[in-house]
PDB file of C-alpha atoms and ligand atoms in Angstrom:
ATOM      1  CA  UNK A  26      30.452 180.963 167.387  1.00  0.00           C
ATOM      2  CA  UNK A  27      27.249 180.523 165.394  1.00  0.00           C
ATOM      3  CA  UNK A  28      27.692 181.597 161.752  1.00  0.00           C
ATOM      4  CA  UNK A  29      25.465 184.408 160.540  1.00  0.00           C
ATOM      5  CA  UNK A  30      21.729 183.940 160.673  1.00  0.00           C
ATOM      6  CA  UNK A  31      19.362 183.390 157.804  1.00  0.00           C
ATOM      7  CA  UNK A  32      18.894 186.103 155.180  1.00  0.00           C
ATOM      8  CA  UNK A  33      17.560 186.495 151.640  1.00  0.00           C
ATOM      9  CA  UNK A  34      20.815 185.229 150.132  1.00  0.00           C
ATOM     10  CA  UNK A  35      20.727 182.167 152.309  1.00  0.00           C
ATOM     11  CA  UNK A  36      17.057 181.549 151.501  1.00  0.00           C
ATOM     12  CA  UNK A  37      17.889 181.761 147.807  1.00  0.00           C
ATOM     13  CA  UNK A  38      20.820 179.361 148.121  1.00  0.00           C
ATOM     14  CA  UNK A  39      18.719 176.848 150.047  1.00  0.00           C
ATOM     15  CA  UNK A  40      15.945 177.137 147.448  1.00  0.00           C
ATOM     16  CA  UNK A  41      18.472 176.413 144.689  1.00  0.00           C
ATOM     17  CA  UNK A  42      19.670 173.330 146.591  1.00  0.00           C
ATOM     18  CA  UNK A  43      16.070 172.181 147.051  1.00  0.00           C
ATOM     19  CA  UNK A  44      15.422 172.555 143.345  1.00  0.00           C
ATOM     20  CA  UNK A  45      18.625 170.626 142.500  1.00  0.00           C
ATOM     21  CA  UNK A  46      17.512 167.830 144.824  1.00  0.00           C
ATOM     22  CA  UNK A  47      14.535 167.207 142.536  1.00  0.00           C
ATOM     23  CA  UNK A  48      17.072 166.147 139.893  1.00  0.00           C
ATOM     24  CA  UNK A  49      18.986 163.741 142.134  1.00  0.00           C
ATOM     25  CA  UNK A  50      19.644 160.329 140.599  1.00  0.00           C
ATOM     26  CA  UNK A  51      19.403 158.036 143.610  1.00  0.00           C
ATOM     27  CA  UNK A  52      17.548 154.862 142.538  1.00  0.00           C
ATOM     28  CA  UNK A  53      19.525 152.705 144.987  1.00  0.00           C
ATOM     29  CA  UNK A  54      19.508 154.616 148.269  1.00  0.00           C
ATOM     30  CA  UNK A  55      16.376 156.674 147.578  1.00  0.00           C
ATOM     31  CA  UNK A  56      18.140 159.365 149.594  1.00  0.00           C
ATOM     32  CA  UNK A  57      17.858 162.480 147.461  1.00  0.00           C
ATOM     33  CA  UNK A  58      20.314 165.317 148.070  1.00  0.00           C
ATOM     34  CA  UNK A  59      20.701 168.736 146.499  1.00  0.00           C
ATOM     35  CA  UNK A  60      23.484 171.245 147.027  1.00  0.00           C
ATOM     36  CA  UNK A  61      24.119 174.817 145.977  1.00  0.00           C
ATOM     37  CA  UNK A  62      27.423 176.654 146.272  1.00  0.00           C
ATOM     38  CA  UNK A  63      27.738 180.438 146.248  1.00  0.00           C
ATOM     39  CA  UNK A  64      31.021 181.709 144.832  1.00  0.00           C
ATOM     40  CA  UNK A  65      31.574 185.432 144.311  1.00  0.00           C
ATOM     41  CA  UNK A  66      27.875 186.023 143.695  1.00  0.00           C
ATOM     42  CA  UNK A  67      27.376 183.085 141.343  1.00  0.00           C
ATOM     43  CA  UNK A  68      25.523 179.916 142.330  1.00  0.00           C
ATOM     44  CA  UNK A  69      26.382 176.384 141.207  1.00  0.00           C
ATOM     45  CA  UNK A  70      24.165 173.429 141.981  1.00  0.00           C
ATOM     46  CA  UNK A  71      24.579 169.690 142.250  1.00  0.00           C
ATOM     47  CA  UNK A  72      22.604 166.589 143.082  1.00  0.00           C
ATOM     48  CA  UNK A  73      23.766 163.144 144.108  1.00  0.00           C
ATOM     49  CA  UNK A  74      24.358 160.772 141.205  1.00  0.00           C
ATOM     50  CA  UNK A  75      24.391 157.062 141.988  1.00  0.00           C
ATOM     51  CA  UNK A  76      25.467 154.156 139.817  1.00  0.00           C
ATOM     52  CA  UNK A  77      24.681 150.459 139.398  1.00  0.00           C
ATOM     53  CA  UNK A  78      28.298 149.994 140.473  1.00  0.00           C
ATOM     54  CA  UNK A  79      27.365 151.368 143.904  1.00  0.00           C
ATOM     55  CA  UNK A  80      30.773 152.651 144.986  1.00  0.00           C
ATOM     56  CA  UNK A  81      30.922 155.087 142.085  1.00  0.00           C
ATOM     57  CA  UNK A  82      28.084 157.249 143.351  1.00  0.00           C
ATOM     58  CA  UNK A  83      28.925 160.883 144.024  1.00  0.00           C
ATOM     59  CA  UNK A  84      27.449 163.286 146.550  1.00  0.00           C
ATOM     60  CA  UNK A  85      25.542 166.442 145.667  1.00  0.00           C
ATOM     61  CA  UNK A  86      28.133 168.678 147.334  1.00  0.00           C
ATOM     62  CA  UNK A  87      30.988 167.354 145.211  1.00  0.00           C
ATOM     63  CA  UNK A  88      28.949 167.627 142.011  1.00  0.00           C
ATOM     64  CA  UNK A  89      28.248 171.284 142.860  1.00  0.00           C
ATOM     65  CA  UNK A  90      31.896 171.949 143.746  1.00  0.00           C
ATOM     66  CA  UNK A  91      33.211 170.369 140.557  1.00  0.00           C
ATOM     67  CA  UNK A  92      30.675 172.324 138.513  1.00  0.00           C
ATOM     68  CA  UNK A  93      31.789 175.579 140.140  1.00  0.00           C
ATOM     69  CA  UNK A  94      35.456 174.840 139.500  1.00  0.00           C
ATOM     70  CA  UNK A  95      34.800 173.802 135.904  1.00  0.00           C
ATOM     71  CA  UNK A  96      33.020 177.135 135.460  1.00  0.00           C
ATOM     72  CA  UNK A  97      36.056 179.007 136.743  1.00  0.00           C
ATOM     73  CA  UNK A  98      34.797 179.817 140.259  1.00  0.00           C
ATOM     74  CA  UNK A  99      37.018 178.758 143.131  1.00  0.00           C
ATOM     75  CA  UNK A 100      36.192 181.301 145.843  1.00  0.00           C
ATOM     76  CA  UNK A 101      33.387 179.492 147.663  1.00  0.00           C
ATOM     77  CA  UNK A 102      31.474 181.552 150.231  1.00  0.00           C
ATOM     78  CA  UNK A 103      28.727 179.165 151.237  1.00  0.00           C
ATOM     79  CA  UNK A 104      27.165 175.808 150.493  1.00  0.00           C
ATOM     80  CA  UNK A 105      23.548 174.837 151.107  1.00  0.00           C
ATOM     81  CA  UNK A 106      22.445 171.219 151.418  1.00  0.00           C
ATOM     82  CA  UNK A 107      18.960 169.739 151.405  1.00  0.00           C
ATOM     83  CA  UNK A 108      18.040 166.072 151.534  1.00  0.00           C
ATOM     84  CA  UNK A 109      15.172 163.637 151.934  1.00  0.00           C
ATOM     85  CA  UNK A 110      15.750 163.594 155.668  1.00  0.00           C
ATOM     86  CA  UNK A 111      13.415 165.357 158.076  1.00  0.00           C
ATOM     87  CA  UNK A 112      16.414 166.653 160.035  1.00  0.00           C
ATOM     88  CA  UNK A 113      19.172 168.743 158.416  1.00  0.00           C
ATOM     89  CA  UNK A 114      21.797 166.463 156.793  1.00  0.00           C
ATOM     90  CA  UNK A 115      25.435 167.331 157.527  1.00  0.00           C
ATOM     91  CA  UNK A 116      27.879 166.885 154.618  1.00  0.00           C
ATOM     92  CA  UNK A 117      29.730 163.550 154.635  1.00  0.00           C
ATOM     93  CA  UNK A 118      33.409 163.372 155.531  1.00  0.00           C
ATOM     94  CA  UNK A 119      34.576 163.076 151.931  1.00  0.00           C
ATOM     95  CA  UNK A 120      32.644 166.223 150.989  1.00  0.00           C
ATOM     96  CA  UNK A 121      34.014 168.134 153.974  1.00  0.00           C
ATOM     97  CA  UNK A 122      37.521 167.387 152.735  1.00  0.00           C
ATOM     98  CA  UNK A 123      36.655 168.187 149.113  1.00  0.00           C
ATOM     99  CA  UNK A 124      35.158 171.566 150.044  1.00  0.00           C
ATOM    100  CA  UNK A 125      37.932 172.423 152.525  1.00  0.00           C
ATOM    101  CA  UNK A 126      40.285 172.835 149.584  1.00  0.00           C
ATOM    102  CA  UNK A 127      38.412 175.952 148.454  1.00  0.00           C
ATOM    103  CA  UNK A 128      37.636 177.736 151.716  1.00  0.00           C
ATOM    104  CA  UNK A 129      37.809 176.259 155.215  1.00  0.00           C
ATOM    105  CA  UNK A 130      35.728 179.167 156.521  1.00  0.00           C
ATOM    106  CA  UNK A 131      32.811 178.798 154.117  1.00  0.00           C
ATOM    107  CA  UNK A 132      29.339 178.710 155.624  1.00  0.00           C
ATOM    108  CA  UNK A 133      27.593 175.339 155.498  1.00  0.00           C
ATOM    109  CA  UNK A 134      23.827 175.494 155.890  1.00  0.00           C
ATOM    110  CA  UNK A 135      21.612 172.448 155.804  1.00  0.00           C
ATOM    111  CA  UNK A 136      17.842 172.419 155.706  1.00  0.00           C
ATOM    112  CA  UNK A 137      15.766 169.435 156.775  1.00  0.00           C
ATOM    113  CA  UNK A 138      12.499 168.491 155.115  1.00  0.00           C
ATOM    114  CA  UNK A 139      10.633 170.165 157.980  1.00  0.00           C
ATOM    115  CA  UNK A 140      12.382 173.473 157.273  1.00  0.00           C
ATOM    116  CA  UNK A 141      14.722 173.421 160.255  1.00  0.00           C
ATOM    117  CA  UNK A 142      18.193 174.736 159.384  1.00  0.00           C
ATOM    118  CA  UNK A 143      21.603 174.073 160.877  1.00  0.00           C
ATOM    119  CA  UNK A 144      24.637 176.220 160.173  1.00  0.00           C
ATOM    120  CA  UNK A 145      28.330 175.646 160.620  1.00  0.00           C
ATOM    121  CA  UNK A 146      31.676 176.957 159.445  1.00  0.00           C
ATOM    122  CA  UNK A 147      33.339 174.201 157.434  1.00  0.00           C
ATOM    123  CA  UNK A 148      36.333 174.410 159.808  1.00  0.00           C
ATOM    124  CA  UNK A 149      34.014 173.349 162.646  1.00  0.00           C
ATOM    125  CA  UNK A 150      33.017 170.251 160.695  1.00  0.00           C
ATOM    126  CA  UNK A 151      36.587 169.412 159.692  1.00  0.00           C
ATOM    127  CA  UNK A 152      38.908 170.438 162.503  1.00  0.00           C
ATOM    128  CA  UNK A 153      42.610 170.743 161.582  1.00  0.00           C
ATOM    129  CA  UNK A 154      41.796 169.653 158.046  1.00  0.00           C
ATOM    130  CA  UNK A 155      44.425 168.884 155.425  1.00  0.00           C
ATOM    131  CA  UNK A 156      44.667 171.508 152.729  1.00  0.00           C
ATOM    132  CA  UNK A 157      46.872 172.975 150.003  1.00  0.00           C
ATOM    133  CA  UNK A 158      49.143 174.686 152.552  1.00  0.00           C
ATOM    134  CA  UNK A 159      50.122 171.311 153.963  1.00  0.00           C
ATOM    135  CA  UNK A 160      51.638 170.374 150.634  1.00  0.00           C
ATOM    136  CA  UNK A 161      53.784 173.513 150.714  1.00  0.00           C
ATOM    137  CA  UNK A 162      55.398 172.687 154.059  1.00  0.00           C
ATOM    138  CA  UNK A 163      58.983 171.386 154.215  1.00  0.00           C
ATOM    139  CA  UNK A 164      59.284 167.688 153.497  1.00  0.00           C
ATOM    140  CA  UNK A 165      61.875 165.125 154.441  1.00  0.00           C
ATOM    141  CA  UNK A 166      64.337 164.127 151.751  1.00  0.00           C
ATOM    142  CA  UNK A 167      63.656 167.323 149.814  1.00  0.00           C
ATOM    143  CA  UNK A 168      67.319 167.803 148.918  1.00  0.00           C
ATOM    144  CA  UNK A 169      67.274 164.463 147.086  1.00  0.00           C
ATOM    145  CA  UNK A 170      64.376 165.445 144.873  1.00  0.00           C
ATOM    146  CA  UNK A 171      65.078 166.270 141.202  1.00  0.00           C
TER     147      UNK A 171
HETATM  148  N1  THU B   4      24.865 161.965 149.969  1.00  0.00           N
HETATM  149  C1  THU B   4      25.074 163.213 149.479  1.00  0.00           C
HETATM  150  O1  THU B   4      24.803 163.499 148.312  1.00  0.00           O
HETATM  151  N2  THU B   4      25.587 164.142 150.318  1.00  0.00           N
HETATM  152  C2  THU B   4      25.880 163.926 151.632  1.00  0.00           C
HETATM  153  O2  THU B   4      26.430 164.807 152.288  1.00  0.00           O
HETATM  154  C3  THU B   4      25.517 162.648 152.250  1.00  0.00           C
HETATM  155  C4  THU B   4      25.183 161.552 151.311  1.00  0.00           C
HETATM  156  C5  THU B   4      24.300 160.958 149.059  1.00  0.00           C
HETATM  157  C6  THU B   4      25.254 159.848 148.659  1.00  0.00           C
HETATM  158  C7  THU B   4      24.302 158.745 148.303  1.00  0.00           C
HETATM  159  O3  THU B   4      23.882 158.916 146.949  1.00  0.00           O
HETATM  160  C8  THU B   4      23.101 158.981 149.208  1.00  0.00           C
HETATM  161  O4  THU B   4      23.213 160.324 149.658  1.00  0.00           O
HETATM  162  C9  THU B   4      23.031 158.047 150.409  1.00  0.00           C
HETATM  163  O5  THU B   4      24.232 158.037 151.094  1.00  0.00           O
END
């Protein structure tokens, strides 16, 4: 099922992601990404931050998520992503997992440079994802613990 269509709130979230993209630090890939997360009415933004030690770079989505959490907001409703690409960029696998922790049903909307948008539920992008509940399930050898 297609998640809900565009509205003012979505337009605002995408605009915030676009603005965050202008602050991306991506001197190595030159692929600039901005993200904005809506959580209980508040918006938290992020941009990708690369590093001369290439593997340490972090995606815009995870910067936004960590900023939200550090600000005390964990109930994510939606995330908007914008990038340098003409077509809408889907979040990478690591970011899907990182976001899944906070709400598998959040709306993910991505806008390409030409204005086209794609929308998904996070659970469509990460099917049968691993989350906090999986750590609460019975484990083998439990009786030996402690
Ligand atoms: N990137 C993101 O910020 N988000 C994504 O979902 C895909 C990739 C960044 C990581 C790296 O700085 C650059 O884009 C190229 O991969």
